[in-house]
Coordinates of C-alpha atoms in Angstrom, one line a residue:
A1 CA 0.0 0.0 0.0
T2 CA 1.2 3.5 -0.8
G3 CA 0.4 6.5 1.4
L4 CA -1.0 9.5 -0.4
T5 CA -1.9 12.7 1.5
G6 CA -4.1 11.0 4.1
E7 CA -5.5 8.4 1.8
T8 CA -4.3 4.8 1.4
V9 CA -4.4 3.4 -2.1
L10 CA -4.3 -0.4 -2.4
Q11 CA -2.0 -1.4 -5.3
G12 CA -3.9 -2.9 -8.3
N13 CA -7.3 -1.6 -7.1
E14 CA -9.0 1.7 -7.2
L15 CA -10.0 1.2 -3.6
F16 CA -9.5 4.2 -1.4
L17 CA -9.8 4.2 2.3
A18 CA -11.5 7.5 3.4
P19 CA -9.5 10.2 5.2
G20 CA -9.6 10.3 9.0
Q21 CA -12.1 13.2 9.1
V22 CA -14.6 11.2 7.1
L23 CA -14.2 8.1 9.3
R24 CA -14.6 10.3 12.4
M25 CA -17.8 11.9 10.9
A26 CA -19.2 8.4 10.1
V27 CA -18.7 7.4 13.8
V28 CA -20.2 10.6 15.1
T29 CA -23.2 10.1 12.7
L30 CA -23.8 6.6 13.8
V31 CA -23.6 7.6 17.5
V32 CA -26.1 10.4 17.0
I33 CA -28.5 8.1 15.1
V34 CA -28.3 5.6 17.9
L35 CA -28.9 8.2 20.6
V36 CA -31.9 9.7 18.7
R37 CA -33.4 6.3 18.3
L38 CA -32.9 5.4 21.9
F39 CA -34.1 8.7 23.4
Y40 CA -36.7 9.7 20.8
K41 CA -39.7 9.9 23.1
E42 CA -37.7 11.7 25.8
L43 CA -36.4 14.2 23.2
L44 CA -39.9 14.7 21.8
V45 CA -41.5 15.4 25.2
S46 CA -38.7 17.5 26.7
S47 CA -38.2 19.6 23.6
F48 CA -41.8 20.8 23.4
D49 CA -43.1 20.7 27.0
S50 CA -40.5 20.5 29.7
A51 CA -43.2 20.6 32.4
L52 CA -44.9 17.5 31.0
A53 CA -41.5 15.8 30.7
V54 CA -40.8 16.5 34.4
S55 CA -44.3 15.3 35.4
L56 CA -43.6 12.0 33.5
G57 CA -40.3 11.6 35.3
I58 CA -38.0 12.7 32.5
N59 CA -35.1 15.0 33.5
A60 CA -35.6 17.7 30.9
T61 CA -32.4 19.5 32.0
A62 CA -30.3 16.3 31.4
I63 CA -32.0 15.8 27.9
H64 CA -31.2 19.4 27.1
L65 CA -27.6 19.1 28.2
G66 CA -27.3 15.9 26.2
I67 CA -28.6 17.5 23.0
M68 CA -26.2 20.4 23.4
S69 CA -23.3 18.0 24.1
A70 CA -24.2 16.0 21.0
L71 CA -24.5 19.2 18.9
S72 CA -21.1 20.4 20.2
I73 CA -19.4 17.1 19.2
V74 CA -21.0 17.2 15.8
V75 CA -20.0 20.8 15.1
V76 CA -16.4 20.4 16.3
S77 CA -15.8 17.2 14.3
S78 CA -17.5 18.7 11.3
F79 CA -15.4 21.9 11.1
D80 CA -12.3 19.9 10.3
A81 CA -14.0 17.7 7.8
V82 CA -16.1 20.1 5.7
G83 CA -15.4 23.7 6.8
A84 CA -17.3 26.4 8.6
I85 CA -19.6 27.4 5.7
L86 CA -21.1 24.0 5.2
V87 CA -21.4 23.3 8.9
I88 CA -23.4 26.5 9.6
A89 CA -25.6 26.0 6.6
M90 CA -26.3 22.4 7.4
L91 CA -27.2 23.3 11.0
I92 CA -29.9 25.7 9.9
L93 CA -31.2 24.9 6.4
P94 CA -32.3 21.2 6.7
G95 CA -34.5 21.8 9.8
A96 CA -35.9 25.1 8.5
T97 CA -36.7 23.6 5.2
A98 CA -38.4 20.5 6.6
H99 CA -40.4 22.6 9.1
L100 CA -41.8 24.6 6.1
L101 CA -43.2 21.3 4.7
T102 CA -44.6 19.6 7.8
Q103 CA -45.3 20.1 11.5
R104 CA -44.6 16.4 12.6
L105 CA -41.2 15.9 14.2
S106 CA -40.8 12.3 12.8
V107 CA -41.4 13.6 9.3
I108 CA -39.2 16.6 9.9
L109 CA -36.3 14.2 10.8
W110 CA -36.7 12.1 7.7
L111 CA -37.0 15.2 5.5
T112 CA -33.8 16.7 6.9
V113 CA -32.0 13.5 5.9
A114 CA -33.5 13.7 2.4
Y115 CA -32.6 17.4 2.2
A116 CA -29.0 16.8 3.2
L117 CA -28.6 14.0 0.7
L118 CA -30.2 16.0 -2.1
S119 CA -28.3 19.2 -1.4
S120 CA -25.1 17.3 -1.2
V121 CA -25.6 15.5 -4.5
L122 CA -26.8 18.6 -6.3
G123 CA -23.9 20.6 -4.8
V124 CA -21.3 18.2 -6.0
H125 CA -22.7 18.3 -9.5
L126 CA -23.0 22.1 -9.4
A127 CA -19.4 22.4 -8.2
R128 CA -18.1 20.1 -11.0
W129 CA -20.3 21.9 -13.6
I130 CA -19.1 25.5 -12.7
D131 CA -15.7 24.4 -11.3
C132 CA -16.1 25.9 -7.8
N133 CA -15.8 25.0 -4.1
I134 CA -17.9 21.9 -3.3
A135 CA -19.0 23.2 0.1
A136 CA -20.1 26.5 -1.3
A137 CA -22.0 24.8 -4.1
M138 CA -23.8 22.5 -1.5
V139 CA -24.9 25.6 0.4
V140 CA -26.2 27.2 -2.8
A141 CA -28.0 24.0 -3.7
G142 CA -29.5 23.8 -0.2
A143 CA -30.5 27.5 -0.3
A144 CA -32.3 26.8 -3.6
L145 CA -34.1 23.9 -2.1
F146 CA -35.1 26.1 0.9
V147 CA -36.5 28.7 -1.5
L148 CA -38.5 26.0 -3.3
A149 CA -39.8 24.6 0.0
W150 CA -40.8 28.1 1.1
I151 CA -42.7 28.9 -2.1
F152 CA -44.6 25.6 -2.0
S153 CA -45.0 25.4 1.8
P154 CA -48.5 24.2 2.5
I155 CA -48.8 26.6 5.5
D156 CA -46.2 29.4 5.3
G157 CA -45.6 29.7 1.6
P158 CA -46.8 32.6 -0.6
I159 CA -48.9 30.2 -2.8
A160 CA -50.7 28.8 0.2
K161 CA -51.3 32.3 1.6
W162 CA -52.5 33.5 -1.8
R163 CA -55.0 30.6 -2.0
A164 CA -56.2 31.2 1.6
R165 CA -56.7 34.9 0.8
N166 CA -58.6 34.1 -2.4
A167 CA -60.7 31.4 -0.7
S168 CA -61.8 33.9 2.0
V169 CA -62.6 36.5 -0.6
D170 CA -64.7 34.1 -2.6
Q171 CA -66.9 33.2 0.4

């Protein structure tokens, strides 16, 4: 095997072992997925009604500190792997976009995953097409998806508001 700037190339194959940052992010991703699956009900209750969580015997403060700790770990490990622009955009855009489309938390979680995958793929293709920074292109693709979600949002979008205004005028 030959070492090549953080990547290992196996002779005779085009098999690349990912750089350390990608492996670290894969481990962080798996840990976060496991934690969300294990504590979904507690997260749901304590995020929206901490008084109810306390009455059910859930320590809302501990859940909050756990969420903030997980977020800190994700952010710190992401900065090295993808850079500040993509980290900040991917903290805000997926959840905001999904919330425009639905109000159910379980659907929002799945939509954020779909959004992240779609903006990543579109961003890579955009970057190759116009020969620019991949992270910046992913942010631009994500912003475009956000604008589309806002326009077609069933509750907050301009089309929905226009329809509601016209329906009230017609009655």
